[in-house]
Amino acid sequence: MVQQDRSYKEKKVISIGTVSELTGLTLRQIRYYEERKLIHPHRNERGTRKYSFADVETLMDIANKREEGVQTTEILKEMRTKEKKQITEAQARKKMLEGQLNAQFRHRR
Amino acid sequence: MVQQDRSYKEKKVISIGTVSELTGLTLRQIRYYEERKLIHPHRNERGTRKYSFADVETLMDIANKREEGVQTTEILKEMRTKEKKQITEAQARKKMLEGQLNAQFRHRR
DNA sequence: CGTGTAAGGAATTCTGACACG
DNA sequence: CGTGTAAGGAATTCTGACACG
């Protein structure tokens, strides 16, 4: 169920016009941020861009940063360090689970 | 967070062409099921239909029922009784919580 | 009843480019 | 660097209707 909800957030089904309404950004801005590698919409068969809710949230973060005068290059760097942090956290969680499993295993034998 | 995830499922942002791809139904079928009150897409300013992930799931259920030869009128009835059941369940949960709260309150004084 | 289709119009989306700076 | 805009073409969506049955 949670997994299912997760997929709603990641599934790329929203067209650029709707994304524009949701974020308040212009089509030009949305396409430009893609050019700068800040977002990665899917393309359907005819080449139309499709975005996820996660993309919409990223775009809103970008809009805030841009209002503060942060350049797209900086925003990209920030996003990458954040990603790394999240991966590290995920690995930490995994290690912890493995540790618990090992502890269990030791108790059993 | 859960509430947020919920809204992804209910938010009407998907256009009919994408819904068609997701469900395997034709545009004609999707519009017809709306005519029969089985689904209720939003309309944006220019009259374009927008669907939620919840609508997509409903459509997939409809598709299954239709394959079994169930008529749209019957499907509508089934959906309504299911809705009522869910409301009843929600009320039951609420009652239970209220009961627990009252019990707490009695213990406190 | 449920679905296909042709019809005509309006709105969407795409790309590459010029503009300003 | 970031964004606006005009340009032309291709694909989307809408409605009302006829068709079959």
PDB file of C-alpha atoms (C1' of nucleotides) in Angstrom:
ATOM      1  CA  MET A   1       0.000   0.000   0.000  1.00  0.00           C
ATOM      2  CA  VAL A   2       2.779   2.389   0.978  1.00  0.00           C
ATOM      3  CA  GLN A   3       4.790   1.084  -1.956  1.00  0.00           C
ATOM      4  CA  GLN A   4       1.792   1.754  -4.177  1.00  0.00           C
ATOM      5  CA  ASP A   5       1.472   5.329  -2.867  1.00  0.00           C
ATOM      6  CA  ARG A   6       5.173   5.759  -3.530  1.00  0.00           C
ATOM      7  CA  SER A   7       4.696   4.921  -7.182  1.00  0.00           C
ATOM      8  CA  TYR A   8       2.044   7.613  -7.574  1.00  0.00           C
ATOM      9  CA  LYS A   9       4.661  10.153  -6.595  1.00  0.00           C
ATOM     10  CA  GLU A  10       7.255   8.861  -9.023  1.00  0.00           C
ATOM     11  CA  LYS A  11       5.085   7.935 -12.005  1.00  0.00           C
ATOM     12  CA  LYS A  12       5.603  10.313 -14.927  1.00  0.00           C
ATOM     13  CA  VAL A  13       2.147  11.148 -16.227  1.00  0.00           C
ATOM     14  CA  ILE A  14       1.737  14.933 -15.990  1.00  0.00           C
ATOM     15  CA  SER A  15       2.111  17.083 -19.094  1.00  0.00           C
ATOM     16  CA  ILE A  16       4.087  20.308 -19.106  1.00  0.00           C
ATOM     17  CA  GLY A  17       1.038  22.588 -19.219  1.00  0.00           C
ATOM     18  CA  THR A  18      -0.326  21.064 -16.015  1.00  0.00           C
ATOM     19  CA  VAL A  19       3.105  21.247 -14.390  1.00  0.00           C
ATOM     20  CA  SER A  20       3.161  24.923 -15.287  1.00  0.00           C
ATOM     21  CA  GLU A  21      -0.181  25.430 -13.521  1.00  0.00           C
ATOM     22  CA  LEU A  22       0.948  23.469 -10.467  1.00  0.00           C
ATOM     23  CA  THR A  23       4.278  25.259 -10.080  1.00  0.00           C
ATOM     24  CA  GLY A  24       3.557  28.705 -11.468  1.00  0.00           C
ATOM     25  CA  LEU A  25       6.586  28.398 -13.750  1.00  0.00           C
ATOM     26  CA  THR A  26       6.446  29.138 -17.486  1.00  0.00           C
ATOM     27  CA  LEU A  27       6.931  26.399 -20.079  1.00  0.00           C
ATOM     28  CA  ARG A  28      10.181  28.064 -21.036  1.00  0.00           C
ATOM     29  CA  GLN A  29      11.502  27.884 -17.481  1.00  0.00           C
ATOM     30  CA  ILE A  30      10.504  24.243 -17.053  1.00  0.00           C
ATOM     31  CA  ARG A  31      12.229  23.251 -20.278  1.00  0.00           C
ATOM     32  CA  TYR A  32      15.303  25.269 -19.403  1.00  0.00           C
ATOM     33  CA  TYR A  33      15.713  23.553 -16.022  1.00  0.00           C
ATOM     34  CA  GLU A  34      15.644  20.281 -17.903  1.00  0.00           C
ATOM     35  CA  GLU A  35      18.380  21.562 -20.203  1.00  0.00           C
ATOM     36  CA  ARG A  36      20.402  22.325 -17.081  1.00  0.00           C
ATOM     37  CA  LYS A  37      19.820  18.714 -15.871  1.00  0.00           C
ATOM     38  CA  LEU A  38      17.808  19.735 -12.824  1.00  0.00           C
ATOM     39  CA  ILE A  39      14.875  17.539 -13.851  1.00  0.00           C
ATOM     40  CA  HIS A  40      14.437  14.553 -16.160  1.00  0.00           C
ATOM     41  CA  PRO A  41      10.926  14.138 -17.535  1.00  0.00           C
ATOM     42  CA  HIS A  42      10.007  11.066 -19.525  1.00  0.00           C
ATOM     43  CA  ARG A  43       9.128  11.307 -23.190  1.00  0.00           C
ATOM     44  CA  ASN A  44       6.203   9.386 -24.583  1.00  0.00           C
ATOM     45  CA  GLU A  45       6.170   7.968 -28.102  1.00  0.00           C
ATOM     46  CA  ARG A  46       5.532  11.315 -29.809  1.00  0.00           C
ATOM     47  CA  GLY A  47       8.133  13.149 -27.769  1.00  0.00           C
ATOM     48  CA  THR A  48       5.801  14.831 -25.301  1.00  0.00           C
ATOM     49  CA  ARG A  49       7.334  15.439 -21.863  1.00  0.00           C
ATOM     50  CA  LYS A  50       5.724  13.721 -18.870  1.00  0.00           C
ATOM     51  CA  TYR A  51       6.470  14.682 -15.254  1.00  0.00           C
ATOM     52  CA  SER A  52       5.892  13.072 -11.852  1.00  0.00           C
ATOM     53  CA  PHE A  53       4.663  14.692  -8.652  1.00  0.00           C
ATOM     54  CA  ALA A  54       8.235  14.342  -7.421  1.00  0.00           C
ATOM     55  CA  ASP A  55       9.362  16.432 -10.404  1.00  0.00           C
ATOM     56  CA  VAL A  56       6.735  19.049  -9.545  1.00  0.00           C
ATOM     57  CA  GLU A  57       8.095  19.269  -5.997  1.00  0.00           C
ATOM     58  CA  THR A  58      11.642  19.553  -7.260  1.00  0.00           C
ATOM     59  CA  LEU A  59      10.546  22.375  -9.542  1.00  0.00           C
ATOM     60  CA  MET A  60       8.963  24.222  -6.614  1.00  0.00           C
ATOM     61  CA  ASP A  61      12.224  23.932  -4.709  1.00  0.00           C
ATOM     62  CA  ILE A  62      14.067  25.233  -7.746  1.00  0.00           C
ATOM     63  CA  ALA A  63      11.653  28.156  -8.011  1.00  0.00           C
ATOM     64  CA  ASN A  64      12.386  29.104  -4.396  1.00  0.00           C
ATOM     65  CA  LYS A  65      16.124  28.878  -4.900  1.00  0.00           C
ATOM     66  CA  ARG A  66      15.939  30.947  -8.076  1.00  0.00           C
ATOM     67  CA  GLU A  67      13.982  33.648  -6.259  1.00  0.00           C
ATOM     68  CA  GLU A  68      16.853  33.816  -3.796  1.00  0.00           C
ATOM     69  CA  GLY A  69      19.132  34.389  -6.772  1.00  0.00           C
ATOM     70  CA  VAL A  70      20.796  30.970  -6.711  1.00  0.00           C
ATOM     71  CA  GLN A  71      22.072  29.931 -10.146  1.00  0.00           C
ATOM     72  CA  THR A  72      21.038  26.666 -11.728  1.00  0.00           C
ATOM     73  CA  THR A  73      24.586  25.305 -11.466  1.00  0.00           C
ATOM     74  CA  GLU A  74      24.529  25.870  -7.707  1.00  0.00           C
ATOM     75  CA  ILE A  75      21.096  24.304  -7.395  1.00  0.00           C
ATOM     76  CA  LEU A  76      22.345  21.248  -9.254  1.00  0.00           C
ATOM     77  CA  LYS A  77      25.287  20.896  -6.854  1.00  0.00           C
ATOM     78  CA  GLU A  78      22.990  21.231  -3.846  1.00  0.00           C
ATOM     79  CA  MET A  79      20.679  18.578  -5.228  1.00  0.00           C
ATOM     80  CA  ARG A  80      23.578  16.186  -5.740  1.00  0.00           C
ATOM     81  CA  THR A  81      24.938  16.550  -2.199  1.00  0.00           C
ATOM     82  CA  LYS A  82      21.427  16.065  -0.842  1.00  0.00           C
ATOM     83  CA  GLU A  83      21.093  12.893  -2.902  1.00  0.00           C
ATOM     84  CA  LYS A  84      24.376  11.556  -1.550  1.00  0.00           C
ATOM     85  CA  LYS A  85      23.237  12.300   1.977  1.00  0.00           C
ATOM     86  CA  GLN A  86      20.036  10.348   1.395  1.00  0.00           C
ATOM     87  CA  ILE A  87      21.918   7.397  -0.040  1.00  0.00           C
ATOM     88  CA  THR A  88      24.258   7.413   2.966  1.00  0.00           C
ATOM     89  CA  GLU A  89      21.265   7.439   5.298  1.00  0.00           C
ATOM     90  CA  ALA A  90      19.694   4.555   3.425  1.00  0.00           C
ATOM     91  CA  GLN A  91      22.912   2.585   3.703  1.00  0.00           C
ATOM     92  CA  ALA A  92      23.077   3.364   7.421  1.00  0.00           C
ATOM     93  CA  ARG A  93      19.556   2.002   7.865  1.00  0.00           C
ATOM     94  CA  LYS A  94      20.465  -1.115   5.938  1.00  0.00           C
ATOM     95  CA  LYS A  95      23.590  -1.681   8.035  1.00  0.00           C
ATOM     96  CA  MET A  96      21.527  -1.335  11.178  1.00  0.00           C
ATOM     97  CA  LEU A  97      19.037  -3.932   9.982  1.00  0.00           C
ATOM     98  CA  GLU A  98      21.857  -6.290   9.039  1.00  0.00           C
ATOM     99  CA  GLY A  99      23.340  -5.825  12.490  1.00  0.00           C
ATOM    100  CA  GLN A 100      20.037  -6.712  14.105  1.00  0.00           C
ATOM    101  CA  LEU A 101      19.689  -9.771  11.908  1.00  0.00           C
ATOM    102  CA  ASN A 102      23.170 -10.931  12.805  1.00  0.00           C
ATOM    103  CA  ALA A 103      22.423 -10.443  16.495  1.00  0.00           C
ATOM    104  CA  GLN A 104      19.304 -12.565  16.105  1.00  0.00           C
ATOM    105  CA  PHE A 105      21.264 -15.207  14.303  1.00  0.00           C
ATOM    106  CA  ARG A 106      23.897 -15.366  17.038  1.00  0.00           C
ATOM    107  CA  HIS A 107      21.241 -15.786  19.689  1.00  0.00           C
ATOM    108  CA  ARG A 108      19.679 -18.672  17.832  1.00  0.00           C
ATOM    109  CA  ARG A 109      22.641 -20.954  17.579  1.00  0.00           C
TER     110      ARG A 109
ATOM    111  CA  MET B   1       3.508  12.603   4.838  1.00  0.00           C
ATOM    112  CA  VAL B   2       0.848   9.948   4.478  1.00  0.00           C
ATOM    113  CA  GLN B   3      -1.677  12.696   3.924  1.00  0.00           C
ATOM    114  CA  GLN B   4       0.605  14.106   1.232  1.00  0.00           C
ATOM    115  CA  ASP B   5       0.876  10.723  -0.474  1.00  0.00           C
ATOM    116  CA  ARG B   6      -2.899  10.459  -0.330  1.00  0.00           C
ATOM    117  CA  SER B   7      -3.273  13.698  -2.275  1.00  0.00           C
ATOM    118  CA  TYR B   8      -1.089  12.369  -5.094  1.00  0.00           C
ATOM    119  CA  LYS B   9      -3.623   9.627  -5.590  1.00  0.00           C
ATOM    120  CA  GLU B  10      -6.605  11.975  -5.640  1.00  0.00           C
ATOM    121  CA  LYS B  11      -5.131  14.945  -7.501  1.00  0.00           C
ATOM    122  CA  LYS B  12      -6.608  15.282 -10.994  1.00  0.00           C
ATOM    123  CA  VAL B  13      -3.702  15.995 -13.297  1.00  0.00           C
ATOM    124  CA  ILE B  14      -3.638  13.223 -15.919  1.00  0.00           C
ATOM    125  CA  SER B  15      -5.006  13.871 -19.396  1.00  0.00           C
ATOM    126  CA  ILE B  16      -7.243  11.404 -21.199  1.00  0.00           C
ATOM    127  CA  GLY B  17      -4.593  10.204 -23.632  1.00  0.00           C
ATOM    128  CA  THR B  18      -2.306   9.154 -20.779  1.00  0.00           C
ATOM    129  CA  VAL B  19      -5.233   7.525 -18.968  1.00  0.00           C
ATOM    130  CA  SER B  20      -5.894   5.574 -22.150  1.00  0.00           C
ATOM    131  CA  GLU B  21      -2.295   4.323 -22.165  1.00  0.00           C
ATOM    132  CA  LEU B  22      -2.412   3.424 -18.469  1.00  0.00           C
ATOM    133  CA  THR B  23      -5.716   1.543 -18.653  1.00  0.00           C
ATOM    134  CA  GLY B  24      -5.737   0.183 -22.192  1.00  0.00           C
ATOM    135  CA  LEU B  25      -9.180   1.695 -22.742  1.00  0.00           C
ATOM    136  CA  THR B  26     -10.039   3.830 -25.769  1.00  0.00           C
ATOM    137  CA  LEU B  27     -10.860   7.523 -25.441  1.00  0.00           C
ATOM    138  CA  ARG B  28     -14.417   6.682 -26.430  1.00  0.00           C
ATOM    139  CA  GLN B  29     -14.781   4.182 -23.619  1.00  0.00           C
ATOM    140  CA  ILE B  30     -13.337   6.513 -21.011  1.00  0.00           C
ATOM    141  CA  ARG B  31     -15.690   9.313 -22.035  1.00  0.00           C
ATOM    142  CA  TYR B  32     -18.640   6.946 -22.112  1.00  0.00           C
ATOM    143  CA  TYR B  33     -18.020   5.722 -18.568  1.00  0.00           C
ATOM    144  CA  GLU B  34     -18.070   9.350 -17.505  1.00  0.00           C
ATOM    145  CA  GLU B  35     -21.412   9.789 -19.254  1.00  0.00           C
ATOM    146  CA  ARG B  36     -22.670   6.834 -17.233  1.00  0.00           C
ATOM    147  CA  LYS B  37     -21.443   8.567 -14.014  1.00  0.00           C
ATOM    148  CA  LEU B  38     -18.834   5.919 -13.226  1.00  0.00           C
ATOM    149  CA  ILE B  39     -16.041   8.494 -13.083  1.00  0.00           C
ATOM    150  CA  HIS B  40     -15.891  12.257 -12.611  1.00  0.00           C
ATOM    151  CA  PRO B  41     -12.804  13.899 -14.094  1.00  0.00           C
ATOM    152  CA  HIS B  42     -12.069  17.552 -13.481  1.00  0.00           C
ATOM    153  CA  ARG B  43     -12.167  20.047 -16.298  1.00  0.00           C
ATOM    154  CA  ASN B  44      -9.504  22.705 -16.591  1.00  0.00           C
ATOM    155  CA  GLU B  45     -10.202  26.174 -17.947  1.00  0.00           C
ATOM    156  CA  ARG B  46     -10.365  25.100 -21.583  1.00  0.00           C
ATOM    157  CA  GLY B  47     -12.551  22.083 -20.884  1.00  0.00           C
ATOM    158  CA  THR B  48      -9.860  19.426 -21.022  1.00  0.00           C
ATOM    159  CA  ARG B  49     -10.544  16.410 -18.778  1.00  0.00           C
ATOM    160  CA  LYS B  50      -8.066  15.681 -15.973  1.00  0.00           C
ATOM    161  CA  TYR B  51      -7.986  12.371 -14.074  1.00  0.00           C
ATOM    162  CA  SER B  52      -6.425  11.157 -10.815  1.00  0.00           C
ATOM    163  CA  PHE B  53      -4.620   7.880 -10.145  1.00  0.00           C
ATOM    164  CA  ALA B  54      -7.728   6.894  -8.199  1.00  0.00           C
ATOM    165  CA  ASP B  55      -9.766   7.410 -11.377  1.00  0.00           C
ATOM    166  CA  VAL B  56      -7.303   5.249 -13.299  1.00  0.00           C
ATOM    167  CA  GLU B  57      -7.750   2.451 -10.765  1.00  0.00           C
ATOM    168  CA  THR B  58     -11.502   2.763 -10.925  1.00  0.00           C
ATOM    169  CA  LEU B  59     -11.297   2.504 -14.706  1.00  0.00           C
ATOM    170  CA  MET B  60      -9.252  -0.663 -14.468  1.00  0.00           C
ATOM    171  CA  ASP B  61     -11.893  -2.170 -12.183  1.00  0.00           C
ATOM    172  CA  ILE B  62     -14.547  -1.112 -14.669  1.00  0.00           C
ATOM    173  CA  ALA B  63     -12.601  -2.726 -17.495  1.00  0.00           C
ATOM    174  CA  ASN B  64     -12.499  -6.020 -15.596  1.00  0.00           C
ATOM    175  CA  LYS B  65     -16.205  -5.905 -14.836  1.00  0.00           C
ATOM    176  CA  ARG B  66     -17.038  -5.096 -18.431  1.00  0.00           C
ATOM    177  CA  GLU B  67     -14.987  -8.055 -19.643  1.00  0.00           C
ATOM    178  CA  GLU B  68     -17.151 -10.207 -17.421  1.00  0.00           C
ATOM    179  CA  GLY B  69     -20.148  -8.750 -19.236  1.00  0.00           C
ATOM    180  CA  VAL B  70     -21.371  -6.580 -16.361  1.00  0.00           C
ATOM    181  CA  GLN B  71     -23.345  -3.557 -17.592  1.00  0.00           C
ATOM    182  CA  THR B  72     -22.400  -0.036 -16.593  1.00  0.00           C
ATOM    183  CA  THR B  73     -25.614   0.349 -14.580  1.00  0.00           C
ATOM    184  CA  GLU B  74     -24.697  -2.686 -12.491  1.00  0.00           C
ATOM    185  CA  ILE B  75     -21.141  -1.454 -12.037  1.00  0.00           C
ATOM    186  CA  LEU B  76     -22.479   1.860 -10.802  1.00  0.00           C
ATOM    187  CA  LYS B  77     -24.657   0.113  -8.230  1.00  0.00           C
ATOM    188  CA  GLU B  78     -21.739  -2.018  -7.040  1.00  0.00           C
ATOM    189  CA  MET B  79     -19.585   1.066  -6.665  1.00  0.00           C
ATOM    190  CA  ARG B  80     -22.255   2.772  -4.586  1.00  0.00           C
ATOM    191  CA  THR B  81     -22.692  -0.120  -2.160  1.00  0.00           C
ATOM    192  CA  LYS B  82     -18.936  -0.389  -1.809  1.00  0.00           C
ATOM    193  CA  GLU B  83     -18.770   3.321  -1.003  1.00  0.00           C
ATOM    194  CA  LYS B  84     -21.417   2.949   1.674  1.00  0.00           C
ATOM    195  CA  LYS B  85     -19.537   0.036   3.178  1.00  0.00           C
ATOM    196  CA  GLN B  86     -16.367   2.115   3.346  1.00  0.00           C
ATOM    197  CA  ILE B  87     -18.194   4.995   4.996  1.00  0.00           C
ATOM    198  CA  THR B  88     -19.659   2.607   7.558  1.00  0.00           C
ATOM    199  CA  GLU B  89     -16.215   1.211   8.273  1.00  0.00           C
ATOM    200  CA  ALA B  90     -14.806   4.699   8.694  1.00  0.00           C
ATOM    201  CA  GLN B  91     -17.567   5.539  11.129  1.00  0.00           C
ATOM    202  CA  ALA B  92     -16.864   2.338  13.042  1.00  0.00           C
ATOM    203  CA  ARG B  93     -13.194   3.278  13.340  1.00  0.00           C
ATOM    204  CA  LYS B  94     -14.152   6.736  14.550  1.00  0.00           C
ATOM    205  CA  LYS B  95     -16.529   5.298  17.162  1.00  0.00           C
ATOM    206  CA  MET B  96     -13.807   3.011  18.397  1.00  0.00           C
ATOM    207  CA  LEU B  97     -11.378   5.907  18.799  1.00  0.00           C
ATOM    208  CA  GLU B  98     -13.988   7.931  20.617  1.00  0.00           C
ATOM    209  CA  GLY B  99     -14.576   4.997  22.924  1.00  0.00           C
ATOM    210  CA  GLN B 100     -10.877   4.762  23.683  1.00  0.00           C
ATOM    211  CA  LEU B 101     -10.682   8.481  24.339  1.00  0.00           C
ATOM    212  CA  ASN B 102     -13.627   8.291  26.726  1.00  0.00           C
ATOM    213  CA  ALA B 103     -12.036   5.386  28.546  1.00  0.00           C
ATOM    214  CA  GLN B 104      -8.844   7.412  28.961  1.00  0.00           C
ATOM    215  CA  PHE B 105     -10.818  10.347  30.222  1.00  0.00           C
ATOM    216  CA  ARG B 106     -12.605   8.219  32.817  1.00  0.00           C
ATOM    217  CA  HIS B 107      -9.310   6.865  34.090  1.00  0.00           C
ATOM    218  CA  ARG B 108      -7.895  10.335  34.490  1.00  0.00           C
ATOM    219  CA  ARG B 109     -10.456  11.814  36.790  1.00  0.00           C
TER     220      ARG B 109
ATOM    221  C1'  DC C   1     -26.225  -0.770 -24.628  1.00  0.00           C
ATOM    222  C1'  DG C   2     -21.479   0.022 -25.682  1.00  0.00           C
ATOM    223  C1'  DT C   3     -18.268   1.341 -28.923  1.00  0.00           C
ATOM    224  C1'  DG C   4     -16.230   2.838 -33.565  1.00  0.00           C
ATOM    225  C1'  DT C   5     -15.546   6.489 -36.664  1.00  0.00           C
ATOM    226  C1'  DA C   6     -15.233  10.803 -39.636  1.00  0.00           C
ATOM    227  C1'  DA C   7     -15.531  16.003 -39.004  1.00  0.00           C
ATOM    228  C1'  DG C   8     -14.034  20.517 -37.869  1.00  0.00           C
ATOM    229  C1'  DG C   9     -12.228  23.560 -34.636  1.00  0.00           C
ATOM    230  C1'  DA C  10      -9.492  24.994 -30.724  1.00  0.00           C
ATOM    231  C1'  DA C  11      -5.672  24.407 -27.676  1.00  0.00           C
ATOM    232  C1'  DT C  12      -1.103  21.921 -26.684  1.00  0.00           C
ATOM    233  C1'  DT C  13       3.495  20.750 -27.364  1.00  0.00           C
ATOM    234  C1'  DC C  14       7.872  20.579 -29.795  1.00  0.00           C
ATOM    235  C1'  DT C  15      12.232  22.546 -31.701  1.00  0.00           C
ATOM    236  C1'  DG C  16      15.581  25.989 -33.097  1.00  0.00           C
ATOM    237  C1'  DA C  17      16.483  30.690 -33.102  1.00  0.00           C
ATOM    238  C1'  DC C  18      16.854  35.620 -32.160  1.00  0.00           C
ATOM    239  C1'  DA C  19      16.783  39.013 -28.369  1.00  0.00           C
ATOM    240  C1'  DC C  20      18.452  41.164 -24.111  1.00  0.00           C
ATOM    241  C1'  DG C  21      22.313  41.408 -21.256  1.00  0.00           C
TER     242       DG C  21
ATOM    243  C1'  DC D   1      22.777  33.255 -17.501  1.00  0.00           C
ATOM    244  C1'  DG D   2      17.884  32.939 -17.570  1.00  0.00           C
ATOM    245  C1'  DT D   3      13.849  33.964 -19.862  1.00  0.00           C
ATOM    246  C1'  DG D   4      10.582  35.975 -23.495  1.00  0.00           C
ATOM    247  C1'  DT D   5       8.757  35.545 -27.964  1.00  0.00           C
ATOM    248  C1'  DA D   6       7.278  34.583 -32.900  1.00  0.00           C
ATOM    249  C1'  DA D   7       7.189  30.539 -36.224  1.00  0.00           C
ATOM    250  C1'  DG D   8       5.549  26.400 -38.290  1.00  0.00           C
ATOM    251  C1'  DG D   9       4.287  21.796 -37.836  1.00  0.00           C
ATOM    252  C1'  DA D  10       2.471  17.734 -35.566  1.00  0.00           C
ATOM    253  C1'  DA D  11      -0.404  15.604 -32.192  1.00  0.00           C
ATOM    254  C1'  DT D  12      -4.295  16.166 -28.646  1.00  0.00           C
ATOM    255  C1'  DT D  13      -8.770  16.971 -27.128  1.00  0.00           C
ATOM    256  C1'  DC D  14     -13.565  18.361 -27.548  1.00  0.00           C
ATOM    257  C1'  DT D  15     -18.452  17.865 -29.107  1.00  0.00           C
ATOM    258  C1'  DG D  16     -22.397  16.085 -31.635  1.00  0.00           C
ATOM    259  C1'  DA D  17     -23.745  12.703 -34.740  1.00  0.00           C
ATOM    260  C1'  DC D  18     -24.360   8.534 -37.511  1.00  0.00           C
ATOM    261  C1'  DA D  19     -23.717   3.494 -37.396  1.00  0.00           C
ATOM    262  C1'  DC D  20     -24.474  -1.207 -35.693  1.00  0.00           C
ATOM    263  C1'  DG D  21     -27.497  -3.852 -33.034  1.00  0.00           C
TER     264       DG D  21
END
